[in-house]
PDB file of C-alpha atoms in Angstrom:
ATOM      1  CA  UNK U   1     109.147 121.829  93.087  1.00 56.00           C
ATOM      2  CA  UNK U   2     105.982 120.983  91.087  1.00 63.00           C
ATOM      3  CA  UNK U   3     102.740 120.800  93.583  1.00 79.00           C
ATOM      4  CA  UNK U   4     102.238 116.892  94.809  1.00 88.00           C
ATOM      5  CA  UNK U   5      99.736 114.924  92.782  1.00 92.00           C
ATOM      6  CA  UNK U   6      96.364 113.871  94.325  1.00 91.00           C
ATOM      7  CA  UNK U   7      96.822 110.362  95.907  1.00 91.00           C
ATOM      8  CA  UNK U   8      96.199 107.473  93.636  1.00 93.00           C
ATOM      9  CA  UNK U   9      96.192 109.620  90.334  1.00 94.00           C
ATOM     10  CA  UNK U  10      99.578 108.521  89.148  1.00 96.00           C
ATOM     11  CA  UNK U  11     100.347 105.179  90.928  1.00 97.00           C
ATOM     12  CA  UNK U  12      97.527 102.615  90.696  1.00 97.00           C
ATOM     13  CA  UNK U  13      96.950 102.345  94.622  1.00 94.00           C
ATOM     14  CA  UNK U  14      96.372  98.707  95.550  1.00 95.00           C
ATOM     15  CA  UNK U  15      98.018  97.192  92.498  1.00 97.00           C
ATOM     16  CA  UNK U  16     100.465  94.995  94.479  1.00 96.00           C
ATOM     17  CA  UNK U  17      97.327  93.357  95.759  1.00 96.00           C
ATOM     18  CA  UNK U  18      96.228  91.674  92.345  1.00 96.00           C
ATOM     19  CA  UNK U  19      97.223  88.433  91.078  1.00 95.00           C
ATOM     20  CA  UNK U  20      99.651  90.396  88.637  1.00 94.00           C
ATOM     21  CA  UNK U  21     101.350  92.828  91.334  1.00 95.00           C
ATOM     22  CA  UNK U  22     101.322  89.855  93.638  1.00 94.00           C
ATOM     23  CA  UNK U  23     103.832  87.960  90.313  1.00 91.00           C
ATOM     24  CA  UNK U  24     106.380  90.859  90.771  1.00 94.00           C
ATOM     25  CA  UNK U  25     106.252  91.331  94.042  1.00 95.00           C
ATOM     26  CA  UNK U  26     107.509  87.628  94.269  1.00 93.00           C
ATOM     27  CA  UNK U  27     110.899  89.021  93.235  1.00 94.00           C
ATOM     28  CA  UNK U  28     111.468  90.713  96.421  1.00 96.00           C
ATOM     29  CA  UNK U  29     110.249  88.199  98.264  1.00 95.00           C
ATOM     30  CA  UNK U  30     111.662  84.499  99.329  1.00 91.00           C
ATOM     31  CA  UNK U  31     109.668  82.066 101.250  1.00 89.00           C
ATOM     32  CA  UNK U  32     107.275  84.817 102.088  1.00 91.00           C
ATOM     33  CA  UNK U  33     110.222  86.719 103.510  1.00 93.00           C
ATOM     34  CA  UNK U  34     111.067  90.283 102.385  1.00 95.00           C
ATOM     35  CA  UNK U  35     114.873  89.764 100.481  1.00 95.00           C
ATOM     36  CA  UNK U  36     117.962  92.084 101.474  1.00 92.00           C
ATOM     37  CA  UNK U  37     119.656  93.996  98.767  1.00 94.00           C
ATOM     38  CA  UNK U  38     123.085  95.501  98.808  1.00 91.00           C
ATOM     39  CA  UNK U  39     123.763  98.489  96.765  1.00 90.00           C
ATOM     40  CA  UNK U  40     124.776  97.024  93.743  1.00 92.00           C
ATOM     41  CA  UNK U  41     122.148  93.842  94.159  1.00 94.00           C
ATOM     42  CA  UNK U  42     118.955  93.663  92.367  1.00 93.00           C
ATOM     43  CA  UNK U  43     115.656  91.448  92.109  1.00 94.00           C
ATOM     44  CA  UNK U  44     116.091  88.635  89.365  1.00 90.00           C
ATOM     45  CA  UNK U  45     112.752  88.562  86.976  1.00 87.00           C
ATOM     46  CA  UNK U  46     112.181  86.233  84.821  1.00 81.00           C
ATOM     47  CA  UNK U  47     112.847  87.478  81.036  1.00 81.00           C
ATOM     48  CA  UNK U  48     108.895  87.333  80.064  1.00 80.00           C
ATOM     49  CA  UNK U  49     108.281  89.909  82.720  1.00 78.00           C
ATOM     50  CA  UNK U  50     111.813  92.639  82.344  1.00 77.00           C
ATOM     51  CA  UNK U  51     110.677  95.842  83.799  1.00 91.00           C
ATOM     52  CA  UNK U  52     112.876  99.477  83.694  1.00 94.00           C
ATOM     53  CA  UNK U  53     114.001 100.632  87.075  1.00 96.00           C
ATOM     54  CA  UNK U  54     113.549 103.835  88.253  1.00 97.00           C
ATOM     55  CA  UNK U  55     116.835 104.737  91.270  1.00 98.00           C
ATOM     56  CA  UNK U  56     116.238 107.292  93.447  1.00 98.00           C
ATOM     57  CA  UNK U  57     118.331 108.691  96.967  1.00 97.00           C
ATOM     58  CA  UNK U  58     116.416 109.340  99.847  1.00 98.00           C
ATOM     59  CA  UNK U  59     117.184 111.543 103.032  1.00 96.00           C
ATOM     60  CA  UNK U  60     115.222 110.834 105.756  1.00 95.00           C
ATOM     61  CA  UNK U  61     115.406 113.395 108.617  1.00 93.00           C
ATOM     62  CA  UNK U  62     114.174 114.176 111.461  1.00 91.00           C
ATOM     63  CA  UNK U  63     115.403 114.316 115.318  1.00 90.00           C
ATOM     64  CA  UNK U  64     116.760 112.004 117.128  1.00 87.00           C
ATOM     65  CA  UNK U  65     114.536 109.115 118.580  1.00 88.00           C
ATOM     66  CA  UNK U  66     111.520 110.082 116.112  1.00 91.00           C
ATOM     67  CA  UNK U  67     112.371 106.781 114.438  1.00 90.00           C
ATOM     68  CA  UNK U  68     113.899 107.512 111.278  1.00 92.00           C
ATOM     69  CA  UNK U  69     115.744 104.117 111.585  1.00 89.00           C
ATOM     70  CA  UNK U  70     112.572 102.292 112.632  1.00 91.00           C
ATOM     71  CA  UNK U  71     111.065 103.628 109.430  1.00 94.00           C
ATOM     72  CA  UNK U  72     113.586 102.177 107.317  1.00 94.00           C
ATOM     73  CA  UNK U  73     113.541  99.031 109.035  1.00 93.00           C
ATOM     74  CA  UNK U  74     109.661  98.707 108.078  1.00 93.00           C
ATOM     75  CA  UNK U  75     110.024  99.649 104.746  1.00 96.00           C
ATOM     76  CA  UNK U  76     112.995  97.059 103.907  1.00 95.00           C
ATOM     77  CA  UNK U  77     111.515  94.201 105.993  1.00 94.00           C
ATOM     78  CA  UNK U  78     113.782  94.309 108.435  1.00 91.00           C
ATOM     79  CA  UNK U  79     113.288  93.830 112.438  1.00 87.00           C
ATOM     80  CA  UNK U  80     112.300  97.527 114.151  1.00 82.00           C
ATOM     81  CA  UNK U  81     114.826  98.453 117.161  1.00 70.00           C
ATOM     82  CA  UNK U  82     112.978  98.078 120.403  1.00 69.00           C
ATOM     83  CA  UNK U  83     115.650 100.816 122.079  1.00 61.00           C
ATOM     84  CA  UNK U  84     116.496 103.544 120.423  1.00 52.00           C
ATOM     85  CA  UNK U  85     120.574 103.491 119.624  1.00 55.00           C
ATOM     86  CA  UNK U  86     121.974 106.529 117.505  1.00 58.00           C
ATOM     87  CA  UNK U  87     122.654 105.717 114.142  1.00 51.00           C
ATOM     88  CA  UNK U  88     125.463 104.076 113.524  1.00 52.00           C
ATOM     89  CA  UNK U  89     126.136 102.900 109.719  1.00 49.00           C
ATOM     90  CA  UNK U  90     128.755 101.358 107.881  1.00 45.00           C
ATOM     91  CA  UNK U  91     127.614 101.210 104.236  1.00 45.00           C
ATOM     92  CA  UNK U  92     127.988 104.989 103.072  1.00 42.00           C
ATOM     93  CA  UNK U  93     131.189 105.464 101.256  1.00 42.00           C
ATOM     94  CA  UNK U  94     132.589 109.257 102.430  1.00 37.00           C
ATOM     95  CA  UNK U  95     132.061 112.134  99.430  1.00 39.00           C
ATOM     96  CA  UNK U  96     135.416 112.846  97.802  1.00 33.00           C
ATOM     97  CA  UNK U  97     134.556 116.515  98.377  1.00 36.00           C
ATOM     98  CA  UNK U  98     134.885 115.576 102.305  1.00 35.00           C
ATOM     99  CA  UNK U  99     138.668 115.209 101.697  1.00 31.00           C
ATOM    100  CA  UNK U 100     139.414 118.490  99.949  1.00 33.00           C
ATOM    101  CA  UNK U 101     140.902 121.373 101.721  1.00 32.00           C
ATOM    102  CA  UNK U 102     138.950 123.347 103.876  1.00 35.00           C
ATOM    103  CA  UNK U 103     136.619 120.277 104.736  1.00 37.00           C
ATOM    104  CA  UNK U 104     136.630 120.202 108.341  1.00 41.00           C
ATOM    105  CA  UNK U 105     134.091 118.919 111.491  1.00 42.00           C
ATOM    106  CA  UNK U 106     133.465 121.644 113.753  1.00 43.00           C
ATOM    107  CA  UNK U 107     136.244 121.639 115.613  1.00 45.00           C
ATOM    108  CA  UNK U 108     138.312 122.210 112.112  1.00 45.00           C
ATOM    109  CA  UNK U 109     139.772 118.800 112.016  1.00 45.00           C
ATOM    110  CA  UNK U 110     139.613 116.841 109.021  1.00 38.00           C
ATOM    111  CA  UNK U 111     136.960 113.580 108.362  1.00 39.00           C
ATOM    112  CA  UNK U 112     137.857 110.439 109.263  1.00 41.00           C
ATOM    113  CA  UNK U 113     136.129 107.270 109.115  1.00 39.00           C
ATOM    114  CA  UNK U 114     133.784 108.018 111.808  1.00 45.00           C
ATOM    115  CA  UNK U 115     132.120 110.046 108.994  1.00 46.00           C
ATOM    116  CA  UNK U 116     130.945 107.015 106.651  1.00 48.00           C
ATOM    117  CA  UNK U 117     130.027 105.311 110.093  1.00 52.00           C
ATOM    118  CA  UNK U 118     127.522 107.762 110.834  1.00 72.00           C
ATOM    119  CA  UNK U 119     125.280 107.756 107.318  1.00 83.00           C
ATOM    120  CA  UNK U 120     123.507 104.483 106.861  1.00 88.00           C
ATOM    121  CA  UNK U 121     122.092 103.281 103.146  1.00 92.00           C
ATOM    122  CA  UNK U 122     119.735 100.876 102.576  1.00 95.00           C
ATOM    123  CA  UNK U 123     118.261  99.897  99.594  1.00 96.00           C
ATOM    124  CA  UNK U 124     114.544  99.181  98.986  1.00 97.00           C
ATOM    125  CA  UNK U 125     113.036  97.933  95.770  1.00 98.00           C
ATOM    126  CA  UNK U 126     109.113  98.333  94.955  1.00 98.00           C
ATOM    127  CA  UNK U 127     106.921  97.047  91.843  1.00 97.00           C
ATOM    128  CA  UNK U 128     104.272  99.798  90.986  1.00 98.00           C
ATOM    129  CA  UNK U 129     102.079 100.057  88.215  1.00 97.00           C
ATOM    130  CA  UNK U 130     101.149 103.685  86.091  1.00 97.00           C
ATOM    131  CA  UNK U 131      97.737 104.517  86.127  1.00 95.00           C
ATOM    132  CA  UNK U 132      97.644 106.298  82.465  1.00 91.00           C
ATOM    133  CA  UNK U 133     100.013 103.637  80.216  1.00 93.00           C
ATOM    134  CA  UNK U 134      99.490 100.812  82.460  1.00 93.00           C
ATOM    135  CA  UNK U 135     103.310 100.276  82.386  1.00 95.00           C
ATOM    136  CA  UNK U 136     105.005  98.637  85.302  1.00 96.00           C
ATOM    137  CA  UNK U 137     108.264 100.098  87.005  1.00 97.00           C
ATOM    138  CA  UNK U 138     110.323  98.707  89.124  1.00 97.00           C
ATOM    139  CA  UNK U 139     111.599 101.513  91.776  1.00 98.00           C
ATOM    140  CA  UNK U 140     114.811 101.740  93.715  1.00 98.00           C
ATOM    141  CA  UNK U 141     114.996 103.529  96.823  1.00 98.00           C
ATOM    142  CA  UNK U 142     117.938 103.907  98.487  1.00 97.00           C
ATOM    143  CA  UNK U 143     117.748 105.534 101.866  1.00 97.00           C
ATOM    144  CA  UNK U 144     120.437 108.108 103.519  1.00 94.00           C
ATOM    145  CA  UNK U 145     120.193 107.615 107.435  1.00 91.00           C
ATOM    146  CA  UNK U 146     122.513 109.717 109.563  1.00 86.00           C
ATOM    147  CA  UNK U 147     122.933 110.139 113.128  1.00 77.00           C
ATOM    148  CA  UNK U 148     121.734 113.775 114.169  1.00 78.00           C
ATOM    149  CA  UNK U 149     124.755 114.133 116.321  1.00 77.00           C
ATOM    150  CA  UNK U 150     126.912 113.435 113.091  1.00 79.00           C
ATOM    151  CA  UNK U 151     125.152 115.773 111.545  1.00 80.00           C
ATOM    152  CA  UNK U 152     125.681 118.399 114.109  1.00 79.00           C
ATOM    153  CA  UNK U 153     129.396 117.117 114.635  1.00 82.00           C
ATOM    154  CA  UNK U 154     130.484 117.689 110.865  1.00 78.00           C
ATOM    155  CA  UNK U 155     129.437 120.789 108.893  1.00 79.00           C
ATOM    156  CA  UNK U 156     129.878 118.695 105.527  1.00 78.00           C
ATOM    157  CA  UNK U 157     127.585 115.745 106.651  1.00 83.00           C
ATOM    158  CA  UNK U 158     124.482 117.484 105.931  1.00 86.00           C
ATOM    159  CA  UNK U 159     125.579 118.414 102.351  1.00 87.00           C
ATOM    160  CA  UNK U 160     127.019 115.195 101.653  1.00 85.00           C
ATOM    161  CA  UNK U 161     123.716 113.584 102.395  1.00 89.00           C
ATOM    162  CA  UNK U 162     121.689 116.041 100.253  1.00 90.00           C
ATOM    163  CA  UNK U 163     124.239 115.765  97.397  1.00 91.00           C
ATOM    164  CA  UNK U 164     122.221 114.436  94.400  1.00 93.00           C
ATOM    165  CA  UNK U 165     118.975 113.560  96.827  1.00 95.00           C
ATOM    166  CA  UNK U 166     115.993 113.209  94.482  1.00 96.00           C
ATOM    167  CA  UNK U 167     113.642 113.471  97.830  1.00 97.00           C
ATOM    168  CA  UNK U 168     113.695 114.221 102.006  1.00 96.00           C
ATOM    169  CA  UNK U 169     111.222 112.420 104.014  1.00 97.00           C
ATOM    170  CA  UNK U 170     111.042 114.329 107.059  1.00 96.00           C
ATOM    171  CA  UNK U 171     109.592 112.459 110.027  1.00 96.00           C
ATOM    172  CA  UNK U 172     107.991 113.462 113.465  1.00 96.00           C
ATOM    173  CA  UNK U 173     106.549 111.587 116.170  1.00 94.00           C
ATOM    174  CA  UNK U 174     102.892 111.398 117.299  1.00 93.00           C
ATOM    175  CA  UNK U 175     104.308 111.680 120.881  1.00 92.00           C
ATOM    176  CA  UNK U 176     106.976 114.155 120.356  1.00 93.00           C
ATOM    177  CA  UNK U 177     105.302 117.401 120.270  1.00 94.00           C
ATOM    178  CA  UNK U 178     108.924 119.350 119.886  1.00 95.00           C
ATOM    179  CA  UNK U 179     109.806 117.302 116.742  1.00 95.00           C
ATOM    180  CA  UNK U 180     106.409 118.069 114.955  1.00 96.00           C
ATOM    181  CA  UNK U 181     107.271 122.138 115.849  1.00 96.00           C
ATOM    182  CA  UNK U 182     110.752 121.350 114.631  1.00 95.00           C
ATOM    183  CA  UNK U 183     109.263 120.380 110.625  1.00 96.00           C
ATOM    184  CA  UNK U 184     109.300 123.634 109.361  1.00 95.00           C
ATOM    185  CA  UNK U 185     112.827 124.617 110.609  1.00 93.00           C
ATOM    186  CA  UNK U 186     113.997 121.252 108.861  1.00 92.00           C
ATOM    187  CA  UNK U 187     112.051 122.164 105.625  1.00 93.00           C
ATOM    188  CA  UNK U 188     113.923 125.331 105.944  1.00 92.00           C
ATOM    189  CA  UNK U 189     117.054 124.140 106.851  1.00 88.00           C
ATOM    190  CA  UNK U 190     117.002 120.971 104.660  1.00 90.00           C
ATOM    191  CA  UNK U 191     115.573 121.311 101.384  1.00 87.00           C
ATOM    192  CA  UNK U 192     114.862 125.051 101.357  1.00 82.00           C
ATOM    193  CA  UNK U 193     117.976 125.234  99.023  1.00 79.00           C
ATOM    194  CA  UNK U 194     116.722 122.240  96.687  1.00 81.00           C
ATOM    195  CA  UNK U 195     114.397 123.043  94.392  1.00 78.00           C
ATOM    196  CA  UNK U 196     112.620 120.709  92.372  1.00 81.00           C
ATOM    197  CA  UNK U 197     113.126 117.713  94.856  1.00 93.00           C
ATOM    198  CA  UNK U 198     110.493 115.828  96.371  1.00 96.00           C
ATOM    199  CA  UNK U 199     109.383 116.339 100.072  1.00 96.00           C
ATOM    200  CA  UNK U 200     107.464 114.268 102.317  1.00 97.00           C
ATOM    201  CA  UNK U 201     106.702 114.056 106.079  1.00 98.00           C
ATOM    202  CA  UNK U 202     105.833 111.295 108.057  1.00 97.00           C
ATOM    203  CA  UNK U 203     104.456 111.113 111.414  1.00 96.00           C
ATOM    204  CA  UNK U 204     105.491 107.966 113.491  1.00 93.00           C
ATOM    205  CA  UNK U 205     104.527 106.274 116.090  1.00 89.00           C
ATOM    206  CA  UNK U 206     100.927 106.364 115.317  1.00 88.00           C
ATOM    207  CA  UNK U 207      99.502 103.364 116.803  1.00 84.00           C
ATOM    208  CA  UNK U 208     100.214 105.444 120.370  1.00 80.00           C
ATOM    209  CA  UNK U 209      97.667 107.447 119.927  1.00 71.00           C
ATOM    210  CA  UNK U 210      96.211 107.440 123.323  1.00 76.00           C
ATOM    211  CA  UNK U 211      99.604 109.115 124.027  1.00 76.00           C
ATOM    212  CA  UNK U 212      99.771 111.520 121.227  1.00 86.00           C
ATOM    213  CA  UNK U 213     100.683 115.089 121.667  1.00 90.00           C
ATOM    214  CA  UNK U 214     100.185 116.083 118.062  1.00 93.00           C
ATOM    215  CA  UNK U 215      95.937 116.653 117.819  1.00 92.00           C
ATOM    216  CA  UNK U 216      94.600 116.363 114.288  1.00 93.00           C
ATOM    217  CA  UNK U 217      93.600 119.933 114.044  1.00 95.00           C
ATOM    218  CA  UNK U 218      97.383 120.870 114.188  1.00 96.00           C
ATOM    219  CA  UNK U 219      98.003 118.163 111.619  1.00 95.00           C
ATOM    220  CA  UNK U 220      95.167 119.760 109.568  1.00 95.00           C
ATOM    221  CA  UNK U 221      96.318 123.116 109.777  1.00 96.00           C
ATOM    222  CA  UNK U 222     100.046 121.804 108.742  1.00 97.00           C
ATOM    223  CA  UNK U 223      98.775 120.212 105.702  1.00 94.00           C
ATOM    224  CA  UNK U 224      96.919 123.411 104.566  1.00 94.00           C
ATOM    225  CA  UNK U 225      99.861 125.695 105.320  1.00 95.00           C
ATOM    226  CA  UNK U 226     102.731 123.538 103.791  1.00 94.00           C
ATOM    227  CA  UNK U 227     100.516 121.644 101.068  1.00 93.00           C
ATOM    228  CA  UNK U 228     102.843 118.295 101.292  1.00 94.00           C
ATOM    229  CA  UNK U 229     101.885 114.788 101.823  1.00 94.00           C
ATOM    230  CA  UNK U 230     101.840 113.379 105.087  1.00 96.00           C
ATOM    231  CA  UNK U 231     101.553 109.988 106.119  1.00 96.00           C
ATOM    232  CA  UNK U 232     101.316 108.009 109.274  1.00 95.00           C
ATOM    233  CA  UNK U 233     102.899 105.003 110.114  1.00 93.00           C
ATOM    234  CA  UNK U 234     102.979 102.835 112.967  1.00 88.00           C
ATOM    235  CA  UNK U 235     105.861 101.659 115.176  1.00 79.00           C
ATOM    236  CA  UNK U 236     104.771  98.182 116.258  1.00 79.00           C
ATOM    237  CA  UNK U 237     107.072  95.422 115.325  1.00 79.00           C
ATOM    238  CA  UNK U 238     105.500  93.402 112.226  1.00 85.00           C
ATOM    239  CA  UNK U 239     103.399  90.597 111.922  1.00 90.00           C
ATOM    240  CA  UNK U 240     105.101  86.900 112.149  1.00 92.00           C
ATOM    241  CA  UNK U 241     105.091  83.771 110.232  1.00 93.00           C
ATOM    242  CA  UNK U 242     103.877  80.338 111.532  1.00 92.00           C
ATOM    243  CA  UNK U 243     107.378  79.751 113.703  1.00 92.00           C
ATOM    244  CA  UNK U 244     106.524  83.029 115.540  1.00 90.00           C
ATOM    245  CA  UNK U 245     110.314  84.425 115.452  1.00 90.00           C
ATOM    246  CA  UNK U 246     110.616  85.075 111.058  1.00 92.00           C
ATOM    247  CA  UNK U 247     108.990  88.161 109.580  1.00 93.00           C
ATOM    248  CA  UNK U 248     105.966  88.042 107.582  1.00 95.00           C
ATOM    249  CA  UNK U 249     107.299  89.552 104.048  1.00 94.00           C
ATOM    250  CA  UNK U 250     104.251  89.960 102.805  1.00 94.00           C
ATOM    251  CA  UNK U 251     102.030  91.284 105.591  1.00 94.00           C
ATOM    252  CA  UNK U 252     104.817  93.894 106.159  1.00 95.00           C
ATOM    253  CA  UNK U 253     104.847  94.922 102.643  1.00 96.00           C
ATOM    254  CA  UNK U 254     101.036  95.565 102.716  1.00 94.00           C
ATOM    255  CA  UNK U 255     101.642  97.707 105.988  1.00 94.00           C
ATOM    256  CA  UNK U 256     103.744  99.969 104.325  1.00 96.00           C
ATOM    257  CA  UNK U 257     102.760 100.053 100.647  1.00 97.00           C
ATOM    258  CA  UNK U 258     100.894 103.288 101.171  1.00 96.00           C
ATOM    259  CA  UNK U 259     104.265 105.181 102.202  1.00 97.00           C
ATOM    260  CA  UNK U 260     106.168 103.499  99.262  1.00 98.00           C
ATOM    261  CA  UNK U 261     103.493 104.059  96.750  1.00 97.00           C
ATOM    262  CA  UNK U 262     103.586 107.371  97.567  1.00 97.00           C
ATOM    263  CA  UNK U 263     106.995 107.760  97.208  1.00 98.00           C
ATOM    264  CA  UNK U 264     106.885 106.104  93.962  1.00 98.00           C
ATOM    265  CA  UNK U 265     104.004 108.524  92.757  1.00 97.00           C
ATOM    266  CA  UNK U 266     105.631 111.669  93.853  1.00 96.00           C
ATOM    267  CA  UNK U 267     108.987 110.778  92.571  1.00 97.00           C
ATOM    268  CA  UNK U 268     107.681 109.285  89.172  1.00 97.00           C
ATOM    269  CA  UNK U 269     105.734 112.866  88.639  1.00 95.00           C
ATOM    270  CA  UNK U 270     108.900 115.327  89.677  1.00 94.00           C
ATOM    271  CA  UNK U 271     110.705 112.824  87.054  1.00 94.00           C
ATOM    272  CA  UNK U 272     107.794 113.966  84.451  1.00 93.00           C
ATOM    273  CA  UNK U 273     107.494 117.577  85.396  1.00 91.00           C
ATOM    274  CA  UNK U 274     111.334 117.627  85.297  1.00 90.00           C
ATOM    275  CA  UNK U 275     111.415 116.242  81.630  1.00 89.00           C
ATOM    276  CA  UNK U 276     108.617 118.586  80.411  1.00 88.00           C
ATOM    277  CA  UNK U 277     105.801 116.052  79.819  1.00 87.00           C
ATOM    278  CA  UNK U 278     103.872 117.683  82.461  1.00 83.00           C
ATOM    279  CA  UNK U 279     102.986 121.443  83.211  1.00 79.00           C
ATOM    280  CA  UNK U 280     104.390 122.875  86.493  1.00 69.00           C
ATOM    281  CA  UNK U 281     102.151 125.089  88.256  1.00 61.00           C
ATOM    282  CA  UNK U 282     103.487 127.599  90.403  1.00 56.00           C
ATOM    283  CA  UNK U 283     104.816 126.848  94.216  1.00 54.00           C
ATOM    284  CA  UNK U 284     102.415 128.158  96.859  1.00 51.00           C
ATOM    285  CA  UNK U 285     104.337 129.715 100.031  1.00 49.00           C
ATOM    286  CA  UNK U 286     103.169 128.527 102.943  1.00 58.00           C
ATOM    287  CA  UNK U 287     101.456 131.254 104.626  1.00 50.00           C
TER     288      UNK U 287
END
């Protein structure tokens, strides 16, 4: 895959802060609450201000209990589990290629239903704006969640949910020391075989840092061996309108506009390396 842009360079960084970004963002928004899309829903502009959308599938991985789910939650606006439950989704529909011969869990029976309850999608939209052409995109994420003991259960699930991915967030928690060793076995495992797809990792949990067990000079040397960009986030449940029990839409979009942003900017330049309006330099190997 091309090397990551520098931060800010493509994506104009605090955009969805300005009067204008703050006019799009309105579309994802109702009553100052963040607006739930299905998979075949989208935000409703008014015709003066029709933007493209950019779609995109996202598998976000990581071991169990490092929050993958609570990540999602955050980044759609929706309330962050306080107990950690294995991922259980109903919304992924199985891959036909699950059904042909051969396709069996590890036991060698054949998929049943159990397998689209263990991958959960959600959908996230996000107005950004291009720093060079000032041109404003709106950009579909739709996530691929999926129980790790799914994942270990059925060969195919893994494939199935990097099938067509166009990036992996990989997450690890500030107070799981074995899940930050475990990131470059996953880049390995994961996304060794995908070339030209985005990559990201995300450390969680970050707000328990007098509890961390992941120093900065290990995420220092990480970031100079691997060369990917990697974000914090925190795990604390989001900010709340005047009732005290509704979620504050737009604080919680402002908490995690860096990791969308981000997204958007690495996606939008793979899309442009891809097509041949940008130069690829070469892939360093992480030493």
């Amino acid at each position: 895959m091309a090397r990551p842009p520098a931060s800010g360079s493509v994506i104009v960084p605090d955009w969805h802060e300005s009067a204008e970004g703050k006019e799009y963002l309105a579309c994802i928004l109702r009553k100052n609450r963040r607006r739930v899309f299905g998979l075949l829903e989208r935000p409703v502009l008014p015709p003066a201000v029709a933007i493209d959308t950019a779609s995109y599938k996202i598998f976000v991985s990581g071991k169990s209990g490092v929050g993958k789910t609570a990540l999602v939650a955050k980044l759609s606006g929706l309330e962050v589990p306080v107990v950690h439950h294995e991922t259980i989704g109903t919304t992924a529909p199985i891959p036909w290629g699950c059904w042909e011969a051969g396709a069996r869990d590890g036991g060698g029976n054949m998929p049943s239903m159990e397998l689209a309850q263990s991958i959960q999608t959600t959908v996230v939209f996000w107005p950004a704006k291009l720093q060079v052409s000032d041109r404003v995109i709106m950009f579909r994420f739709e996530f691929w969640d999926c129980g790790e003991s799914a994942l270990k259960k059925f060969d195919h699930m893994l494939p199935a949910c990097k099938e067509k991915t166009d990036a992996f967030l990989f997450l690890f928690s500030f107070t799981d020391r074995a899940s930050f060793e475990d990131l470059p076995g996953q880049l390995t495992r994961v996304a060794g075989e995908a070339p030209g797809v985005v990559r990201m990792v995300i450390g969680s949990k970050f707000d328990q840092y007098m509890h961390t067990d992941v120093p900065e000079r290990d995420i220092t040397a990480f970031r100079q061996a691997w060369e990917l960009p990697l974000l914090r986030v925190k795990s604390v449940p989001g900010r709340r309108l005047a009732d005290g029990r509704t979620l504050d839409g737009r604080a919680g979009l402002a908490d995690v506009a860096h990791v969308l942003n981000s997204l958007a900017e690495q996606l939008w330049h793979q899309d442009q390396v891809a097509a041949g309006l940008l130069p690829n330099p070469p892939e360093d190997t992480p030493s």
